[in-house]
CSV table of C-alpha atoms in Angstrom, one decimal:
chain,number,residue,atom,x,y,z
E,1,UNK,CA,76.4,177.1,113.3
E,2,UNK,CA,80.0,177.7,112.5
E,3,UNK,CA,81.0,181.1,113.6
E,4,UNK,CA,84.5,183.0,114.0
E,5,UNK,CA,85.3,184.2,117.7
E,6,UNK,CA,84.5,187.9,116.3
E,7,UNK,CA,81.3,186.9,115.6
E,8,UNK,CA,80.2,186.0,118.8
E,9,UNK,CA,78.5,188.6,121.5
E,10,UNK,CA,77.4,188.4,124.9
E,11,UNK,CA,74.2,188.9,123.4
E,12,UNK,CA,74.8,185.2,121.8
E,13,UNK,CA,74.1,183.8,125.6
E,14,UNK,CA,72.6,180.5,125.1
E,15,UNK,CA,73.3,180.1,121.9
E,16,UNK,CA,75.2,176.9,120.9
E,17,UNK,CA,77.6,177.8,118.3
E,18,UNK,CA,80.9,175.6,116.6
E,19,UNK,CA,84.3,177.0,116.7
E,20,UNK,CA,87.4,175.9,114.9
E,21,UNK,CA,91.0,176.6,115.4
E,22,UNK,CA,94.2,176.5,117.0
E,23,UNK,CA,95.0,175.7,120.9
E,24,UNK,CA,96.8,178.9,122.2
E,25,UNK,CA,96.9,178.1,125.8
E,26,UNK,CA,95.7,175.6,128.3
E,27,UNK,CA,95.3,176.5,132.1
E,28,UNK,CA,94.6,173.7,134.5
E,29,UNK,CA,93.6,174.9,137.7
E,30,UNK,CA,92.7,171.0,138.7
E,31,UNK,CA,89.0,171.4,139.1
E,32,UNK,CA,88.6,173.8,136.0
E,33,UNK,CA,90.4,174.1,132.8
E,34,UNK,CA,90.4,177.0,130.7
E,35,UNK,CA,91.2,176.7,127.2
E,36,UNK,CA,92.1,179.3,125.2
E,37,UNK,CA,90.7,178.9,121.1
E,38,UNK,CA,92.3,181.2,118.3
E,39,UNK,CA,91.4,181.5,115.1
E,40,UNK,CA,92.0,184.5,112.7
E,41,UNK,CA,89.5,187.0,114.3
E,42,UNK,CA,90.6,186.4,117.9
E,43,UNK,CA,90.6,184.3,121.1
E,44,UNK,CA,87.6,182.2,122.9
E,45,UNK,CA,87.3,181.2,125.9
E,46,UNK,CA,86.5,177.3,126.2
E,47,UNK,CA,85.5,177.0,130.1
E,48,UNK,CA,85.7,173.7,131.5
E,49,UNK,CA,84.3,173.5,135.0
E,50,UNK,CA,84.6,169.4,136.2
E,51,UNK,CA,81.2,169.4,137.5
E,52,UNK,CA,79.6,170.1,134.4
E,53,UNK,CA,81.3,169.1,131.7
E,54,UNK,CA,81.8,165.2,130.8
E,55,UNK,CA,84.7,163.0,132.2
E,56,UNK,CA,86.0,162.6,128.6
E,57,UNK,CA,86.0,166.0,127.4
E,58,UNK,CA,87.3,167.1,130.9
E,59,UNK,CA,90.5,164.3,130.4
E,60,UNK,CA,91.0,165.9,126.6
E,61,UNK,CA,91.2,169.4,127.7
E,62,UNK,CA,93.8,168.6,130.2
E,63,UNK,CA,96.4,166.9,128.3
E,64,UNK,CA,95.5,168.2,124.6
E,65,UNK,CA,98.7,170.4,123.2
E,66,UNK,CA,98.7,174.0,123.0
E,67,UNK,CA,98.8,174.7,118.8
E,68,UNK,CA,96.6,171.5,118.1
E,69,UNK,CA,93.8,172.1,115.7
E,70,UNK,CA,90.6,172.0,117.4
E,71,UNK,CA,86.9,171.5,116.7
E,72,UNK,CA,84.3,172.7,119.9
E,73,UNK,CA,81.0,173.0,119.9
E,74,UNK,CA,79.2,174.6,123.2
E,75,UNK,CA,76.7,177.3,124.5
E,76,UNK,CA,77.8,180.8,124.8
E,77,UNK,CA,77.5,182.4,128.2
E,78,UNK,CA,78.2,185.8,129.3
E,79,UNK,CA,81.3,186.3,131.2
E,80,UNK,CA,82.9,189.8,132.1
E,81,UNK,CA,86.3,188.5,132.6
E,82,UNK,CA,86.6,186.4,129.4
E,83,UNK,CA,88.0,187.9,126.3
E,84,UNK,CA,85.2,189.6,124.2
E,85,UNK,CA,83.3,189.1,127.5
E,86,UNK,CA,82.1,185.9,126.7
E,87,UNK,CA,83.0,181.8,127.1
E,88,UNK,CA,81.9,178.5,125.6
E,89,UNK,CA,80.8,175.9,127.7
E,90,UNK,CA,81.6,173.1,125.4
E,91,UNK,CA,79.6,170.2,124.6
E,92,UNK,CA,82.2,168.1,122.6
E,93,UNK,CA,86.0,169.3,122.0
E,94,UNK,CA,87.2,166.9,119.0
E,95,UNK,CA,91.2,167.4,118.0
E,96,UNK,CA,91.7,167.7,113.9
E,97,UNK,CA,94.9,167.7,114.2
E,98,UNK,CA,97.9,167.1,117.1
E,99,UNK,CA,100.7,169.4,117.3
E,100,UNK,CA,103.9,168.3,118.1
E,101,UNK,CA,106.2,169.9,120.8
E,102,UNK,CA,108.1,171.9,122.0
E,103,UNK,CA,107.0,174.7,119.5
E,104,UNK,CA,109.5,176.2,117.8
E,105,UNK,CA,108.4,179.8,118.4
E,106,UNK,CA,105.7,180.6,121.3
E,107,UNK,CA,102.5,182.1,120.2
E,108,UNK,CA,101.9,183.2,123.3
E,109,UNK,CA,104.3,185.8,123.0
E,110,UNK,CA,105.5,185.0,126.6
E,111,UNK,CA,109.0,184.0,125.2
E,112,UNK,CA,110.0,186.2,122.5
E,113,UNK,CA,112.4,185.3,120.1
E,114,UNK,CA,114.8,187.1,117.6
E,115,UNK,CA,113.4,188.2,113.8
E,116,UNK,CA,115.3,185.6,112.3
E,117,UNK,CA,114.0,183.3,114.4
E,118,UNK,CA,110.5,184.4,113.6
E,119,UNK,CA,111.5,184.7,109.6
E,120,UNK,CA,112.4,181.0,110.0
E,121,UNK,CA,109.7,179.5,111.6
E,122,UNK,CA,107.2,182.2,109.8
E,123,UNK,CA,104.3,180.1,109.3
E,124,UNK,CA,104.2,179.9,113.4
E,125,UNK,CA,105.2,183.3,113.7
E,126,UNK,CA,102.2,184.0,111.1
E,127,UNK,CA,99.6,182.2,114.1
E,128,UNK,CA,100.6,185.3,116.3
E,129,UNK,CA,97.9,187.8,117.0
E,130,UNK,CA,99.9,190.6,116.7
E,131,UNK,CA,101.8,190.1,113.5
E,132,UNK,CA,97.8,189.0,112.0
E,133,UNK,CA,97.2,192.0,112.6
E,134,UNK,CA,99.8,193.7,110.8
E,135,UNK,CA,98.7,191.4,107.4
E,136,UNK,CA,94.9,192.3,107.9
E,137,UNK,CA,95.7,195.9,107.6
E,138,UNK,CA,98.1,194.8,104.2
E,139,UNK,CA,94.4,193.8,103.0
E,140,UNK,CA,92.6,196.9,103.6
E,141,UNK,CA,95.6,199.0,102.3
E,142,UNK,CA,95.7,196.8,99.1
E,143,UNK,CA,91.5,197.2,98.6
E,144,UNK,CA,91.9,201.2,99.2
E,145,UNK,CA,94.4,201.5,96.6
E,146,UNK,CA,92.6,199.7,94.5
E,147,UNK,CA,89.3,201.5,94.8
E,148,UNK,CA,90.8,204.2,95.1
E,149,UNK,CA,92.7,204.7,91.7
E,150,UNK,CA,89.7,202.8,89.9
E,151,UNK,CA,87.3,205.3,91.1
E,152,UNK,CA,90.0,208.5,90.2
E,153,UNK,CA,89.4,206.4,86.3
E,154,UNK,CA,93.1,204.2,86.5
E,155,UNK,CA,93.1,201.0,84.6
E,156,UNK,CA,95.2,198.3,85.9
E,157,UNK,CA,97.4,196.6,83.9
E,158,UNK,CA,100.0,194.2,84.4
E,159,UNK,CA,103.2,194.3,82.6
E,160,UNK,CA,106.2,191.9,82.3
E,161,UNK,CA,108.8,190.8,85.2
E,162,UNK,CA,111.2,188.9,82.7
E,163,UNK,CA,112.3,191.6,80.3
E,164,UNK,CA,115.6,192.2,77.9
E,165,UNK,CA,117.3,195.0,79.3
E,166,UNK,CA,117.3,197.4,82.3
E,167,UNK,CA,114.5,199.5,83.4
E,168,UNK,CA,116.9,202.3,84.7
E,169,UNK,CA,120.5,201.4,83.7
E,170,UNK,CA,122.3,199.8,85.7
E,171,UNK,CA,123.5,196.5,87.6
E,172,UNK,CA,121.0,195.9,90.0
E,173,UNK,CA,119.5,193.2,88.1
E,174,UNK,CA,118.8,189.6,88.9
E,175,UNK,CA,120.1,187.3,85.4
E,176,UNK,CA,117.8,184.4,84.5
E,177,UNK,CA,118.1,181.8,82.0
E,178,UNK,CA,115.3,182.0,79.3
E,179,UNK,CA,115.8,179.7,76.6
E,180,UNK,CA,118.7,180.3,74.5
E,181,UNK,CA,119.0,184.0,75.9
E,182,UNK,CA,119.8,186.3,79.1
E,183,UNK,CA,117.2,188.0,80.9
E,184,UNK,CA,116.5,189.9,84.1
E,185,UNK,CA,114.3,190.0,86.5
E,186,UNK,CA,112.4,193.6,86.4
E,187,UNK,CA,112.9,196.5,88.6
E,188,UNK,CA,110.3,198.4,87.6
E,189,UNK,CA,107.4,198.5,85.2
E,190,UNK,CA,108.2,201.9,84.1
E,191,UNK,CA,109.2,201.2,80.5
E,192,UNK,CA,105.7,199.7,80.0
E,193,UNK,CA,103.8,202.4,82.1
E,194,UNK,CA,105.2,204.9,79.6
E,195,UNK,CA,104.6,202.9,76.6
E,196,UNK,CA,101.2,202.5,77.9
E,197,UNK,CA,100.5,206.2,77.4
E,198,UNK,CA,101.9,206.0,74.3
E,199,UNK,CA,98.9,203.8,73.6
E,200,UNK,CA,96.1,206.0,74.5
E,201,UNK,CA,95.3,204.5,78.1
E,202,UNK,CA,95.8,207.7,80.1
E,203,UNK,CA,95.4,207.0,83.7
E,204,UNK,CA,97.1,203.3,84.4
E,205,UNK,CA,98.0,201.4,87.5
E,206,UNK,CA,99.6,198.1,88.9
E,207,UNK,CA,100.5,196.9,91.9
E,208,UNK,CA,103.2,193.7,91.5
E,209,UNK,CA,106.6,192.6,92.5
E,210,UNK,CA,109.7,194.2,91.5
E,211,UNK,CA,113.3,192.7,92.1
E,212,UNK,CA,116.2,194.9,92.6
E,213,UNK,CA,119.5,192.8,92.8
E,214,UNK,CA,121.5,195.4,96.0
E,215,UNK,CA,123.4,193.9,98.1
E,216,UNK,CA,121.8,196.1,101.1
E,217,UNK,CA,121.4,194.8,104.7
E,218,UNK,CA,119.2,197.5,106.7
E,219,UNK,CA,115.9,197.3,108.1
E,220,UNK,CA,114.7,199.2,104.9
E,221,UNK,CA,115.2,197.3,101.6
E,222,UNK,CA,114.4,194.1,100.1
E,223,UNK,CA,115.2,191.8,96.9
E,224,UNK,CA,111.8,191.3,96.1
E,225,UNK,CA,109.0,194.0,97.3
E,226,UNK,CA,105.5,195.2,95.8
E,227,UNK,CA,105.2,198.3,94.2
E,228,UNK,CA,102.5,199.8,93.2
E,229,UNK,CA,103.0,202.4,90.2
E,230,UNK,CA,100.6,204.7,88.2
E,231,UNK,CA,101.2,206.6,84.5
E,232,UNK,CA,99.2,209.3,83.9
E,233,UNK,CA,98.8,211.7,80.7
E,234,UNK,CA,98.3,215.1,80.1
E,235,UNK,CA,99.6,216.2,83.4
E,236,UNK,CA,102.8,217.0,84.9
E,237,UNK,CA,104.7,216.0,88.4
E,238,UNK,CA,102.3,218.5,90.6
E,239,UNK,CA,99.6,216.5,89.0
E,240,UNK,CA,100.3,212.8,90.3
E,241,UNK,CA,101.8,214.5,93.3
E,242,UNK,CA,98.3,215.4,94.4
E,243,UNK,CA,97.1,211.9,93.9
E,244,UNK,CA,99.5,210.5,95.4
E,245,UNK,CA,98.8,212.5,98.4
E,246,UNK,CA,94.9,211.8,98.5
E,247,UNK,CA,95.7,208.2,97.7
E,248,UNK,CA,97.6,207.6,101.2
E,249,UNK,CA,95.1,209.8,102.7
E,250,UNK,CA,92.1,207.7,101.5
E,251,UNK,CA,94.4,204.9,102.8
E,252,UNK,CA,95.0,206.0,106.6
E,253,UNK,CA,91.0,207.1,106.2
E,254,UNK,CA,90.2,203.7,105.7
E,255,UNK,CA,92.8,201.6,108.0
E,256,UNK,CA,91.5,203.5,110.6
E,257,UNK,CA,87.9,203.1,109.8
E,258,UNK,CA,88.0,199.6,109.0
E,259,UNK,CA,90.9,197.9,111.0
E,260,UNK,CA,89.7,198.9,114.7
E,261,UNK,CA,89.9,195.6,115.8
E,262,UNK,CA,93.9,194.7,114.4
E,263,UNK,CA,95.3,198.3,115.7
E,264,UNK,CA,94.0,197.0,118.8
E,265,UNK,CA,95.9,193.7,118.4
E,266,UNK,CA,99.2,196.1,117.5
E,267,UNK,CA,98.0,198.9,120.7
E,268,UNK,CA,98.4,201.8,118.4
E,269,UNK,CA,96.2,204.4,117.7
E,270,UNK,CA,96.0,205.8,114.0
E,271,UNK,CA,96.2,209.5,113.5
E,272,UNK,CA,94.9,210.3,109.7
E,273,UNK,CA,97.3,213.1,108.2
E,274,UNK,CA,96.4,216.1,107.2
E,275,UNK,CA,95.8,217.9,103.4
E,276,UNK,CA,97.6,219.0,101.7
E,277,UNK,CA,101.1,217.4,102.8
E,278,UNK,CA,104.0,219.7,103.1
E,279,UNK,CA,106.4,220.1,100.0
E,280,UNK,CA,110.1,221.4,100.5
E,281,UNK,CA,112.9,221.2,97.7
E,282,UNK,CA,115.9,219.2,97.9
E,283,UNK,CA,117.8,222.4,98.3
E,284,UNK,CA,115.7,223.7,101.5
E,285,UNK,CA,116.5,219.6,102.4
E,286,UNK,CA,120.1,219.8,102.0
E,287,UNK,CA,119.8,223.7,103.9
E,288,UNK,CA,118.2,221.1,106.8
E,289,UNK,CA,120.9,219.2,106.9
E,290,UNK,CA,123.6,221.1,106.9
E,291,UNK,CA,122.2,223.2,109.8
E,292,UNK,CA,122.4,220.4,112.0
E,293,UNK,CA,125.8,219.1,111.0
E,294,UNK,CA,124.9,217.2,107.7
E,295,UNK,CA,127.0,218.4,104.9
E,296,UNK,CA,125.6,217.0,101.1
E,297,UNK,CA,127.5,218.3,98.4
E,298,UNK,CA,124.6,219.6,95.6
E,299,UNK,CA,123.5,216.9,93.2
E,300,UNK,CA,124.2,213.8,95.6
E,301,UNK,CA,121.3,211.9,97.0
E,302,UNK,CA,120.5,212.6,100.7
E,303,UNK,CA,121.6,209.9,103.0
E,304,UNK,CA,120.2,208.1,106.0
E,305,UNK,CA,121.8,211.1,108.6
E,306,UNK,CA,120.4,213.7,106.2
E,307,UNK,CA,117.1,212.5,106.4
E,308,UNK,CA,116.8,211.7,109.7
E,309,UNK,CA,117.4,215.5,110.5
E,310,UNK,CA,114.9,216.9,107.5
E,311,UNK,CA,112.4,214.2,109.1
E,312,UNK,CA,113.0,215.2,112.7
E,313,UNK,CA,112.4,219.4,110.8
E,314,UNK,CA,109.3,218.3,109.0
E,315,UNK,CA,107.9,215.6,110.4
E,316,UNK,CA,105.0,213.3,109.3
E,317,UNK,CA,104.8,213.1,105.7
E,318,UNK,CA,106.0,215.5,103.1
E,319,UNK,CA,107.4,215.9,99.3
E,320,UNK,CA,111.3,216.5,98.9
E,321,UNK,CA,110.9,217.9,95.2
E,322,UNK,CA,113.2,219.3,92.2
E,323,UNK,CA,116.3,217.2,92.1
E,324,UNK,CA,118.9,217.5,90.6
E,325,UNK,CA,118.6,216.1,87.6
E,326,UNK,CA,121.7,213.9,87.5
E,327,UNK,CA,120.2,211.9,90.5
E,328,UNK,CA,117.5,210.7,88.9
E,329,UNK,CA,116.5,208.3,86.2
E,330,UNK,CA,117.3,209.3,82.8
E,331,UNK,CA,113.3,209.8,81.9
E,332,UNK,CA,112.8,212.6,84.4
E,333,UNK,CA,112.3,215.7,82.7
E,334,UNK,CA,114.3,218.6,83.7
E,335,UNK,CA,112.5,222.3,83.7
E,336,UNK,CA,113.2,224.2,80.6
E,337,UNK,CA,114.9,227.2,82.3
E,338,UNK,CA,117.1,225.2,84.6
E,339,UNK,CA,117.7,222.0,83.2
E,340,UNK,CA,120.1,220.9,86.0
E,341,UNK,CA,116.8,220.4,88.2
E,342,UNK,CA,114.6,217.9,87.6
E,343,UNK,CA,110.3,218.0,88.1
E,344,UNK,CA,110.7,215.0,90.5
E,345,UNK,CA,109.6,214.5,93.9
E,346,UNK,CA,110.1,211.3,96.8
E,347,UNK,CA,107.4,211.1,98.9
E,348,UNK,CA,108.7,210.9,102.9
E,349,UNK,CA,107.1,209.5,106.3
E,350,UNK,CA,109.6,211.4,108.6
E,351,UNK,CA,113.4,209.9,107.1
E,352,UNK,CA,112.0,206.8,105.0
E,353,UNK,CA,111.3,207.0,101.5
E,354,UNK,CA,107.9,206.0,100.5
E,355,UNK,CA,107.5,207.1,96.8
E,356,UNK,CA,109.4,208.5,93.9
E,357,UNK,CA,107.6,209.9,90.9
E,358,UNK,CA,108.8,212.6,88.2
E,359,UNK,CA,106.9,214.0,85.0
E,360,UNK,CA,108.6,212.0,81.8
E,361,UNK,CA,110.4,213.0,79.3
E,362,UNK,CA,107.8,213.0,76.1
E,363,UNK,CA,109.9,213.9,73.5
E,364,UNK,CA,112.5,211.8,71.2
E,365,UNK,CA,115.2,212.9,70.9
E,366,UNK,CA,115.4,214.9,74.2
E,367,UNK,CA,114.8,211.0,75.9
E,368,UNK,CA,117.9,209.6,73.5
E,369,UNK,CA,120.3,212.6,74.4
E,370,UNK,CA,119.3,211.6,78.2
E,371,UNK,CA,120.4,208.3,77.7
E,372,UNK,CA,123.3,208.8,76.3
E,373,UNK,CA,124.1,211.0,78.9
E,374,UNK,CA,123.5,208.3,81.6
E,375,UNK,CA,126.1,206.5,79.4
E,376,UNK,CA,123.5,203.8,78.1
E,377,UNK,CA,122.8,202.6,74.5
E,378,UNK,CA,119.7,204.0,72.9
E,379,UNK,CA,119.8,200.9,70.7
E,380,UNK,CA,118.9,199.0,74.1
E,381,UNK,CA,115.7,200.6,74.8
E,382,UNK,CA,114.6,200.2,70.9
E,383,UNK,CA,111.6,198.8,72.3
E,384,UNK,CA,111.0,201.2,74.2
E,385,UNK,CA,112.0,204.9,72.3
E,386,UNK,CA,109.7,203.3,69.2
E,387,UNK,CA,107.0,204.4,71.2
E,388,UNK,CA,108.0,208.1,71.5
E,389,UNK,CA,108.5,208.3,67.8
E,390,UNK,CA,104.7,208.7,67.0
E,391,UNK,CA,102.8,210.6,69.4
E,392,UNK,CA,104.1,210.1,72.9
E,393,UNK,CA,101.8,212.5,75.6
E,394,UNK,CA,103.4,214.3,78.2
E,395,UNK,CA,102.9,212.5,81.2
E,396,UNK,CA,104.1,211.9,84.8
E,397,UNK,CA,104.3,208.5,87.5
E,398,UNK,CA,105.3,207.4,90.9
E,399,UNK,CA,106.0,204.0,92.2
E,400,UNK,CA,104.9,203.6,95.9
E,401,UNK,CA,106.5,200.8,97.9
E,402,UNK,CA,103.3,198.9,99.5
E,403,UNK,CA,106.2,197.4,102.6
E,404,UNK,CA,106.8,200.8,103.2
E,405,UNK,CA,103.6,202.4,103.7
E,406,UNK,CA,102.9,199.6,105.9
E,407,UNK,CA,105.8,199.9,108.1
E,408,UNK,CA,106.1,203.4,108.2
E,409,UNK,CA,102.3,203.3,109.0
E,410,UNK,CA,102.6,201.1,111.7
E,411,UNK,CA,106.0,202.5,113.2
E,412,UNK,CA,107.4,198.5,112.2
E,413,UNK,CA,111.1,198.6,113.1
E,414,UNK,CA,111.9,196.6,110.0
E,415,UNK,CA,110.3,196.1,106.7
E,416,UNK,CA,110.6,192.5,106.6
E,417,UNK,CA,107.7,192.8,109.3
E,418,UNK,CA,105.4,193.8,106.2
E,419,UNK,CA,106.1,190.7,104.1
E,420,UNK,CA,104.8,187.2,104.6
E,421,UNK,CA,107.9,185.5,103.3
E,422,UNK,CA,110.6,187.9,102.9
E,423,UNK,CA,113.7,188.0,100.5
E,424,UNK,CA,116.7,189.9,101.5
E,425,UNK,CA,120.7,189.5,100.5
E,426,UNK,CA,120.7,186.3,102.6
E,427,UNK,CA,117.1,184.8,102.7
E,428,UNK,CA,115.9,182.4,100.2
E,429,UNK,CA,114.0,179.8,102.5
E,430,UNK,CA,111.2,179.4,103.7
């Protein structure tokens, strides 16, 4: 029977079993070959000892190429030293496919090579246990959100990427040809989340790519990255703060419940935070900074230094909430009795942002003043305002950034880590 390495136990002893997958290392020790077999789950041990296995198979093992696709069939035996505790004596070892050499990036992880290296060569890059791991835990992270908001009564919709105009003002925006017109590439579905609740949904969610044209270069942001947003009516910011927070708890619950096996591959140990996360407002965060040498003049966004100290304060993750309202989008609704502060929040993880989410502005002509004030065209967003004219709820949203939560989760040094095929300022290929 076909069976992943995973599968096997040293309870299997006897057993004969078929295995497919890649070469990841061959160690001839003249009279015995070890060979090691990967395939998504993990390593085998193929055990060749000359005595006992056949002249042919014996030949193969010793001049096959490491990375070659393989076929073996053998009986499982019990073996302390081997990984999982186990090895295959094989009975036949047939190659699918030859690799070439030399590799262009070891698997091994015996040589190690530069991220751009690795970003060019990704699909080998992708055969390494390690970064596996860090795309199995992507999947469970994905399925808890999912479950998640379904179970909390979200529907997931899916909303355009090639749209007229920009979500948030701006320039950020990648330009596309469509037929006869100009169009962009979409930064956000937040336009269509709020028109949503203009249409009676309520509770909505989707998790899908966004494209934000900045010319950055850090270990932080991308071109193209997954977000995964929810709308929500009849609530205000505190509201879909406190999903949010038991969102990326259920998360960690279930990474570390599920995803043993890959922590293992990445040696870390997952510590589930704690309920309910800490919430400070920008002005205690700018009070943080400037303690430690960080100066932010009121009503400018915090920057990487600033952070870095409020992170190294707080610690873990926490809320920075009411902005100022002229840092955030023009849809964030400012409190009645100071309207220079905004009911907005960004979620943190220690100095990276994570989340950013706001109750809306509801009402008509309150929304067309605050574009106008951003220095937009109402008339641009005709689409959009329509929906406010006839019975608009109040209602709140965040966007979480899926690479984030994944690095930050994982302590990745850089977010192009948690994405299979990145796109950055200067990476278009592969």
């Amino acid at each position: 029977m076909r069976v992943y390495t995973a599968d096997i136990t040293p309870e299997m002893e006897g057993q004969k079993v078929t295995l497919y997958g890649w070469v990841h290392e061959v160690r001839d020790l003249g009279g015995l070959v070890f060979l090691l077999l990967r395939d998504r789950e993990g390593i085998a041990q193929i055990t060749l000892p000359k005595k006992f296995v056949s002249k042919e198979i014996f030949k193969l093992a010793k001049k096959i190429k490491r990375e070659s696709v393989i076929k073996v069939v053998g009986e499982v035996k019990v073996e302390e030293k081997a990984p999982g505790g186990f090895e295959i004596i094989p009975e036949s070892i047939e190659v699918l496919n030859e690799s070439d050499a030399p590799l262009p990036l070891e698997v091994t992880e015996k040589v190690p090579a530069e991220l751009d290296t690795r970003l060019d060569h990704r699909f080998m890059d992708l055969r390494r246990p390690r970064v596996q791991a860090i795309f199995r835990i992507r999947h469970q992270i994905m399925q808890s959100v999912r479950e998640f908001l379904c179970e909390e009564g979200f529907i997931e919709v899916h909303t355009p990427k090639i749209v007229s105009t920009a979500t948030e003002g701006g320039t950020e925006l990648f330009p596309i040809s469509y037929f006869e017109k100009e169009a962009f590439l979409n930064q956000s579905p937040q336009l269509y989340k709020q028109v949503l609740m203009g249409a009676g949904f309520e509770k909505v969610f989707e998790i899908g790519p966004i494209f934000r044209a900045e010319e950055h270069n850090t270990t932080r942001h991308l071109n193209e990255a997954i977000s995964i947003d929810i709308e929500m009516s009849f609530t205000d910011h505190n509201g879909v703060m406190d999903v949010l927070e038991r969102l990326v708890h259920r998360v960690y619950e279930d990474v570390a419940e599920n995803c043993e096996r890959y922590l293992g591959w990445l040696e870390l140990s997952l510590e589930v935070p704690e309920l309910p996360f800490e919430r400070i407002t920008y002005d205690e965060a700018i009070e943080i900074a400037a303690k430690k040498g960080e100066e932010i003049p009121w009503g400018e966004d915090l920057n990487t230094t600033a952070l870095k100290h409020v992170g190294d304060e707080i610690g873990g993750l926490y809320f920075i909430t009411d902005w100022p309202t002229e840092s955030k989008p023009f849809y964030a609704m400012p409190y009645e009795d100071k309207p220079e502060i905004s009911k907005s929040f960004d979620l943190m993880h220690e100095w990276l942002e994570l989340a950013s989410g706001a109750q809306r502005i509801h009402l008509y002509d309150m929304l067309v003043e605050s574009i106008r004030a951003k220095g937009m065209e109402p008339e641009s967003f005709r689409f959009y305002l329509e929906a406010f004219r006839y019975g608009m709820p109040p209602h709140a949203g965040w966007g979480l950034g899926a690479e984030r939560l994944l690095m930050s989760m994982l302590g990745l040094k850089n977010v192009r880590e948690a994405v299979l095929f990145p796109r950055d300022r200067h990476r278009l290929v592969p």
